[in-house]
Amino acid sequence: MRSVGIAAKVTAPEALEHAMRVAGELRSRGLEVCFDDETAAALDDPGACWSKSSLGTHTDLLITFGGDGTLLSVARHAPSHVPILGVNMGTLGFLTEIRLEELPGVLDRVLAGDFQSEDRVALEVTVQGPDDSDRIYRVLNDVAINKSALARIIEMHVLVGGKFVSTFRADGLIVATPTGSTAYNLSAGGPIIYPTMSAVVVTPICPHMLSNRPLVLPDDLTIEIRIISSNQEVYLTLDGQEGLPLSEYDRVSVRKSPQTVQLIQSPDKNYFDVLRTKLKWGEA
Amino acid sequence: MRSVGIAAKVTAPEALEHAMRVAGELRSRGLEVCFDDETAAALDDPGACWSKSSLGTHTDLLITFGGDGTLLSVARHAPSHVPILGVNMGTLGFLTEIRLEELPGVLDRVLAGDFQSEDRVALEVTVQGPDDSDRIYRVLNDVAINKSALARIIEMHVLVGGKFVSTFRADGLIVATPTGSTAYNLSAGGPIIYPTMSAVVVTPICPHMLSNRPLVLPDDLTIEIRIISSNQEVYLTLDGQEGLPLSEYDRVSVRKSPQTVQLIQSPDKNYFDVLRTKLKWGEA
Amino acid sequence: MRSVGIAAKVTAPEALEHAMRVAGELRSRGLEVCFDDETAAALDDPGACWSKSSLGTHTDLLITFGGDGTLLSVARHAPSHVPILGVNMGTLGFLTEIRLEELPGVLDRVLAGDFQSEDRVALEVTVQGPDDSDRIYRVLNDVAINKSALARIIEMHVLVGGKFVSTFRADGLIVATPTGSTAYNLSAGGPIIYPTMSAVVVTPICPHMLSNRPLVLPDDLTIEIRIISSNQEVYLTLDGQEGLPLSEYDRVSVRKSPQTVQLIQSPDKNYFDVLRTKLKWGEA
Amino acid sequence: MRSVGIAAKVTAPEALEHAMRVAGELRSRGLEVCFDDETAAALDDPGACWSKSSLGTHTDLLITFGGDGTLLSVARHAPSHVPILGVNMGTLGFLTEIRLEELPGVLDRVLAGDFQSEDRVALEVTVQGPDDSDRIYRVLNDVAINKSALARIIEMHVLVGGKFVSTFRADGLIVATPTGSTAYNLSAGGPIIYPTMSAVVVTPICPHMLSNRPLVLPDDLTIEIRIISSNQEVYLTLDGQEGLPLSEYDRVSVRKSPQTVQLIQSPDKNYFDVLRTKLKWGEA
């Protein structure tokens, strides 16, 4: 490893401070460090090389300081071969398992190439306009289709593997990866999915039909969503972070991304440990 | 009864046709008929007296042709003493129980003053801005606070009867009457509430905290909701029909309206008959 | 007040110890103390006067040491005029709000007649056999009808106020008071109901029909449940504590008990404080 | 194919009648037909060869007449190489897709070896007693652990792949295959799982902890459930049909069965067609 990309939660002074400190240590070991634009600006560091979406493409390792949102903002753009190390600022995240105290030991092992990581499925989202132009996005957690706040229910036709599933009348629809199953999907009534499964879950948001329950599908089937409500504002949201308006005749296709996302694991806790803590299962 | 207000679903030709026919019959009986502006425009009838929000104030009886939405659009503005007759166009509604075939008999009885009606609780919604100006609205079904499609979760402080309940982090929050309990509230996971109860239900939409369950409250407690997310677009929606943006320091108070809404009941079906049909309970 | 009934959780040595200590203090103030049979046996105290079901009938005040279960076991038999003081052993209960440290101050005020209490609705459950014999029970939290573990789904006809509601095919059915809404009802998907409302909630347990949602009803309507599955073992459970088998032609009627249950309130916390703590709403 | 096993719903005269008729046709084509004991007794036919649990082991094809229950009763014992044809009696089942009218055409193709079938995952359930004796069962839909009707909540430790997941306090726990996901699992709040996925779902029944949500797992991890409630009656139920009491120190292990179950598919409907019909998604 020669080059390390670092992103921090820019609204958290502590995250910025630790990002800076760790960058110094890495540079003193002879590694090249670059921050994403935003973090660099917040730190007033000249090490800004790339935007968040390019940081992974030009580095050998990504480290994030902050919560799951900070990790998602770089991870969903990162190629498979770049391991990602999420350091939390005191509150365990689903994706940011590493505590600050663990970081020195974990980092030594990562730099030595001696670490465990998990390849997580990401989704490729294609929005095809009426002119057959394609816009392509990638998410690690989920893609959501939502009505605008002032709209009434939206109607969507959903096809899976080319077969018609149903017309959904709902506030919206979430397609989540196993990684994203504990995020928006869980709030909308979806199940928890073991993170390394080859699965996606399609979960309607406040469906009009009470039997429209979450649907777990193999990740090698393409999910196609056609908005059939006219005169409604409908939006697409990527990992809860980026959004774009959809037009009436847009078609949204969701399939497994050819690139997985490689998350470095904490050496001292497993998936169920994280679930128990985050969902407070251990408490009376 | 001297004056009858009529509103029809203007996108449904059949609803307009029956509205016109029944208006003719009423006029031939010597009654004054007026349509709301929209219906009058669609019918090209000079009988437009008032907007939907004023129709109930200037008539002795309201008749709607269409679905629950058509009834709601006039009913939430109507004073208690004006009975409302909801005629459905073939599909039973929760609020539009009367079938076209039943209408002649029901109408004769209504004009003779011989009918059953139910007084339904409506809610008064006050939006108080930072300058202490008050905007006041009335709903029959529900008031919803929603994040915009592109926003992340919103945070709200909820107080009931002046006591702090909790901070809700969610897509939004619904306050529904018993009448509205079978509408948006049901899709969001709330219970069915018997229509004549003195109750409201506060139901979070996709809450981040899974134990944030719907809360049924007596309707004589004021519910106050304070948006505490900054830099988020938040909207208020009235009966799923009218919406307005909220500002960051707006406070929303919901209390029982001093005026109830008087719905004329079908002589041949009760509340549970409607539930069974609408929710398909009777089927295998 | 001349006579105090005390019940403790007999499997909790600490509860027994405090029950004994408080009994001593009350006796030294000249009050008569009696324990229920079980507590007396566990304490080896000769003060056993009555069974749990009679303790309230023969005393002026009831104090329980333990959890909600201990309180329920005496409260559901107690007449309206006897206030009940639930002391928890470290873990706040929905019904046992008083901490040990608060007890001396609260007890002084209670003995001086200077306290706040809330009258909670209780339910009267009548099981009518094919020979028209009636067995009558009373619950403070809930009455549940359950299939046996080895049975398949059971089928029940439910009538409310004499009107047919639906046939429910489910593992069972809960009828809960507002007080009991945070117990079994919540686990089965029912809403939280403000404790002093005149309401009951009918919640099916794992219903076959997904639109069979919880139904909140006014407490002055009688709920009648008829088991229509033949050859199935079906049981009735009272407050999750006492159970009895039902026969195929038994009818279960649930109505408001003429007697409420009088719970002494903590001077320093309200209902929402308890909800927030018990349901962990305050946590991140 | 030389030998065909037939099972019918013995309480449905129509099912018995068609079973007899089809048996006659198959015999006239020179095939050997045998019924399971129960069906043979109901038909008074001497063709009873085997019990339901052995019928699949000694025949080349299984045909069932009735609902999903009838199919399950033979299918969960059948070896992988024996295709199973489920004929419904008018009501489409999740597992019994073939209508009587379709049967002649489908049967011709099946006998000619020209048909589509799907291999469905079955589960092997091992109950290990304190003396290390093993009892082994197989299910196609689900295995459920349930408290008795009169018991309170039960407590279970769940381990997955040897790792501790959580302590569940609930009425019970369901482990369902994708095939079984639309049965008991759906009523208990679990998701729908595409039938050919290598997945199981662990769904608590009325959990005390509201964040104990259904958990979808890969089917190559062993799920181990240890009952830790003492003095409670706890039962194991296999496909909702057979049950047995568990002792306090019994351990239940659930893993993928080495044998799948081979279901013959209707030539004219796919999985989503069945879902839409059964869950009434197509209706307004």
PDB file of N, CA and C in Angstrom, chain A residues 212-247:
ATOM      1  N   ASN A 212     -48.850  -6.105   1.084  1.00  0.00           N
ATOM      2  CA  ASN A 212     -47.630  -5.815   0.314  1.00  0.00           C
ATOM      3  C   ASN A 212     -46.428  -5.846   1.232  1.00  0.00           C
ATOM      4  N   ARG A 213     -45.978  -7.019   1.557  1.00  0.00           N
ATOM      5  CA  ARG A 213     -44.904  -7.186   2.538  1.00  0.00           C
ATOM      6  C   ARG A 213     -43.527  -7.206   1.878  1.00  0.00           C
ATOM      7  N   PRO A 214     -42.492  -6.968   2.664  1.00  0.00           N
ATOM      8  CA  PRO A 214     -41.136  -6.985   2.104  1.00  0.00           C
ATOM      9  C   PRO A 214     -40.839  -8.311   1.402  1.00  0.00           C
ATOM     10  N   LEU A 215     -40.084  -8.210   0.329  1.00  0.00           N
ATOM     11  CA  LEU A 215     -39.830  -9.352  -0.550  1.00  0.00           C
ATOM     12  C   LEU A 215     -38.312  -9.507  -0.683  1.00  0.00           C
ATOM     13  N   VAL A 216     -37.794 -10.649  -0.226  1.00  0.00           N
ATOM     14  CA  VAL A 216     -36.355 -10.917  -0.305  1.00  0.00           C
ATOM     15  C   VAL A 216     -36.093 -11.698  -1.590  1.00  0.00           C
ATOM     16  N   LEU A 217     -35.144 -11.209  -2.377  1.00  0.00           N
ATOM     17  CA  LEU A 217     -34.899 -11.782  -3.704  1.00  0.00           C
ATOM     18  C   LEU A 217     -33.421 -12.118  -3.868  1.00  0.00           C
ATOM     19  N   PRO A 218     -33.114 -13.077  -4.751  1.00  0.00           N
ATOM     20  CA  PRO A 218     -31.704 -13.329  -5.057  1.00  0.00           C
ATOM     21  C   PRO A 218     -31.126 -12.111  -5.777  1.00  0.00           C
ATOM     22  N   ASP A 219     -29.835 -11.824  -5.562  1.00  0.00           N
ATOM     23  CA  ASP A 219     -29.285 -10.592  -6.120  1.00  0.00           C
ATOM     24  C   ASP A 219     -28.894 -10.727  -7.589  1.00  0.00           C
ATOM     25  N   ASP A 220     -29.196 -11.871  -8.191  1.00  0.00           N
ATOM     26  CA  ASP A 220     -28.894 -11.967  -9.630  1.00  0.00           C
ATOM     27  C   ASP A 220     -30.133 -11.742 -10.506  1.00  0.00           C
ATOM     28  N   LEU A 221     -31.212 -11.315  -9.900  1.00  0.00           N
ATOM     29  CA  LEU A 221     -32.388 -10.940 -10.686  1.00  0.00           C
ATOM     30  C   LEU A 221     -32.449  -9.418 -10.770  1.00  0.00           C
ATOM     31  N   THR A 222     -32.728  -8.900 -11.928  1.00  0.00           N
ATOM     32  CA  THR A 222     -32.862  -7.449 -12.087  1.00  0.00           C
ATOM     33  C   THR A 222     -34.252  -7.006 -11.652  1.00  0.00           C
ATOM     34  N   ILE A 223     -34.278  -5.935 -10.877  1.00  0.00           N
ATOM     35  CA  ILE A 223     -35.548  -5.377 -10.400  1.00  0.00           C
ATOM     36  C   ILE A 223     -35.828  -4.115 -11.208  1.00  0.00           C
ATOM     37  N   GLU A 224     -36.984  -4.071 -11.819  1.00  0.00           N
ATOM     38  CA  GLU A 224     -37.310  -2.912 -12.637  1.00  0.00           C
ATOM     39  C   GLU A 224     -38.543  -2.229 -12.074  1.00  0.00           C
ATOM     40  N   ILE A 225     -38.450  -0.926 -11.915  1.00  0.00           N
ATOM     41  CA  ILE A 225     -39.541  -0.152 -11.311  1.00  0.00           C
ATOM     42  C   ILE A 225     -39.977   0.917 -12.302  1.00  0.00           C
ATOM     43  N   ARG A 226     -41.257   0.903 -12.645  1.00  0.00           N
ATOM     44  CA  ARG A 226     -41.798   1.908 -13.563  1.00  0.00           C
ATOM     45  C   ARG A 226     -42.834   2.746 -12.821  1.00  0.00           C
ATOM     46  N   ILE A 227     -42.574   4.044 -12.796  1.00  0.00           N
ATOM     47  CA  ILE A 227     -43.514   4.952 -12.143  1.00  0.00           C
ATOM     48  C   ILE A 227     -44.707   5.116 -13.065  1.00  0.00           C
ATOM     49  N   ILE A 228     -45.918   4.845 -12.566  1.00  0.00           N
ATOM     50  CA  ILE A 228     -47.053   4.997 -13.458  1.00  0.00           C
ATOM     51  C   ILE A 228     -47.994   6.109 -13.009  1.00  0.00           C
ATOM     52  N   SER A 229     -47.650   6.776 -11.909  1.00  0.00           N
ATOM     53  CA  SER A 229     -48.455   7.942 -11.527  1.00  0.00           C
ATOM     54  C   SER A 229     -48.046   9.098 -12.415  1.00  0.00           C
ATOM     55  N   SER A 230     -48.992   9.772 -12.942  1.00  0.00           N
ATOM     56  CA  SER A 230     -48.638  10.959 -13.705  1.00  0.00           C
ATOM     57  C   SER A 230     -48.837  12.184 -12.820  1.00  0.00           C
ATOM     58  N   ASN A 231     -48.203  13.247 -13.185  1.00  0.00           N
ATOM     59  CA  ASN A 231     -48.363  14.512 -12.473  1.00  0.00           C
ATOM     60  C   ASN A 231     -47.979  14.423 -11.002  1.00  0.00           C
ATOM     61  N   GLN A 232     -47.069  13.563 -10.683  1.00  0.00           N
ATOM     62  CA  GLN A 232     -46.594  13.462  -9.310  1.00  0.00           C
ATOM     63  C   GLN A 232     -45.086  13.703  -9.326  1.00  0.00           C
ATOM     64  N   GLU A 233     -44.592  14.367  -8.311  1.00  0.00           N
ATOM     65  CA  GLU A 233     -43.150  14.482  -8.198  1.00  0.00           C
ATOM     66  C   GLU A 233     -42.623  13.234  -7.504  1.00  0.00           C
ATOM     67  N   VAL A 234     -41.663  12.586  -8.133  1.00  0.00           N
ATOM     68  CA  VAL A 234     -41.091  11.368  -7.579  1.00  0.00           C
ATOM     69  C   VAL A 234     -39.573  11.511  -7.591  1.00  0.00           C
ATOM     70  N   TYR A 235     -38.942  11.037  -6.533  1.00  0.00           N
ATOM     71  CA  TYR A 235     -37.510  11.208  -6.395  1.00  0.00           C
ATOM     72  C   TYR A 235     -36.817   9.887  -6.137  1.00  0.00           C
ATOM     73  N   LEU A 236     -35.564   9.838  -6.539  1.00  0.00           N
ATOM     74  CA  LEU A 236     -34.708   8.685  -6.286  1.00  0.00           C
ATOM     75  C   LEU A 236     -33.659   9.123  -5.277  1.00  0.00           C
ATOM     76  N   THR A 237     -33.430   8.315  -4.246  1.00  0.00           N
ATOM     77  CA  THR A 237     -32.424   8.671  -3.255  1.00  0.00           C
ATOM     78  C   THR A 237     -31.411   7.541  -3.156  1.00  0.00           C
ATOM     79  N   LEU A 238     -30.135   7.887  -3.166  1.00  0.00           N
ATOM     80  CA  LEU A 238     -29.047   6.913  -3.160  1.00  0.00           C
ATOM     81  C   LEU A 238     -28.392   6.892  -1.789  1.00  0.00           C
ATOM     82  N   ASP A 239     -28.444   5.764  -1.118  1.00  0.00           N
ATOM     83  CA  ASP A 239     -27.867   5.624   0.222  1.00  0.00           C
ATOM     84  C   ASP A 239     -28.339   6.721   1.173  1.00  0.00           C
ATOM     85  N   GLY A 240     -29.519   7.268   0.941  1.00  0.00           N
ATOM     86  CA  GLY A 240     -30.052   8.328   1.802  1.00  0.00           C
ATOM     87  C   GLY A 240     -29.276   9.619   1.712  1.00  0.00           C
ATOM     88  N   GLN A 241     -28.420   9.744   0.695  1.00  0.00           N
ATOM     89  CA  GLN A 241     -27.518  10.891   0.656  1.00  0.00           C
ATOM     90  C   GLN A 241     -27.661  11.767  -0.582  1.00  0.00           C
ATOM     91  N   GLU A 242     -27.794  11.145  -1.721  1.00  0.00           N
ATOM     92  CA  GLU A 242     -27.921  11.912  -2.948  1.00  0.00           C
ATOM     93  C   GLU A 242     -29.293  11.649  -3.528  1.00  0.00           C
ATOM     94  N   GLY A 243     -29.873  12.688  -4.112  1.00  0.00           N
ATOM     95  CA  GLY A 243     -31.206  12.494  -4.672  1.00  0.00           C
ATOM     96  C   GLY A 243     -31.347  13.132  -6.018  1.00  0.00           C
ATOM     97  N   LEU A 244     -32.298  12.632  -6.767  1.00  0.00           N
ATOM     98  CA  LEU A 244     -32.559  13.236  -8.073  1.00  0.00           C
ATOM     99  C   LEU A 244     -34.029  13.031  -8.397  1.00  0.00           C
ATOM    100  N   PRO A 245     -34.616  13.984  -9.119  1.00  0.00           N
ATOM    101  CA  PRO A 245     -36.017  13.813  -9.494  1.00  0.00           C
ATOM    102  C   PRO A 245     -36.148  12.814 -10.628  1.00  0.00           C
ATOM    103  N   LEU A 246     -37.234  12.068 -10.606  1.00  0.00           N
ATOM    104  CA  LEU A 246     -37.533  11.153 -11.705  1.00  0.00           C
ATOM    105  C   LEU A 246     -38.618  11.768 -12.584  1.00  0.00           C
ATOM    106  N   SER A 247     -38.543  11.505 -13.844  1.00  0.00           N
ATOM    107  CA  SER A 247     -39.607  11.942 -14.746  1.00  0.00           C
ATOM    108  C   SER A 247     -40.617  10.821 -14.912  1.00  0.00           C
TER     109      SER A 247
END
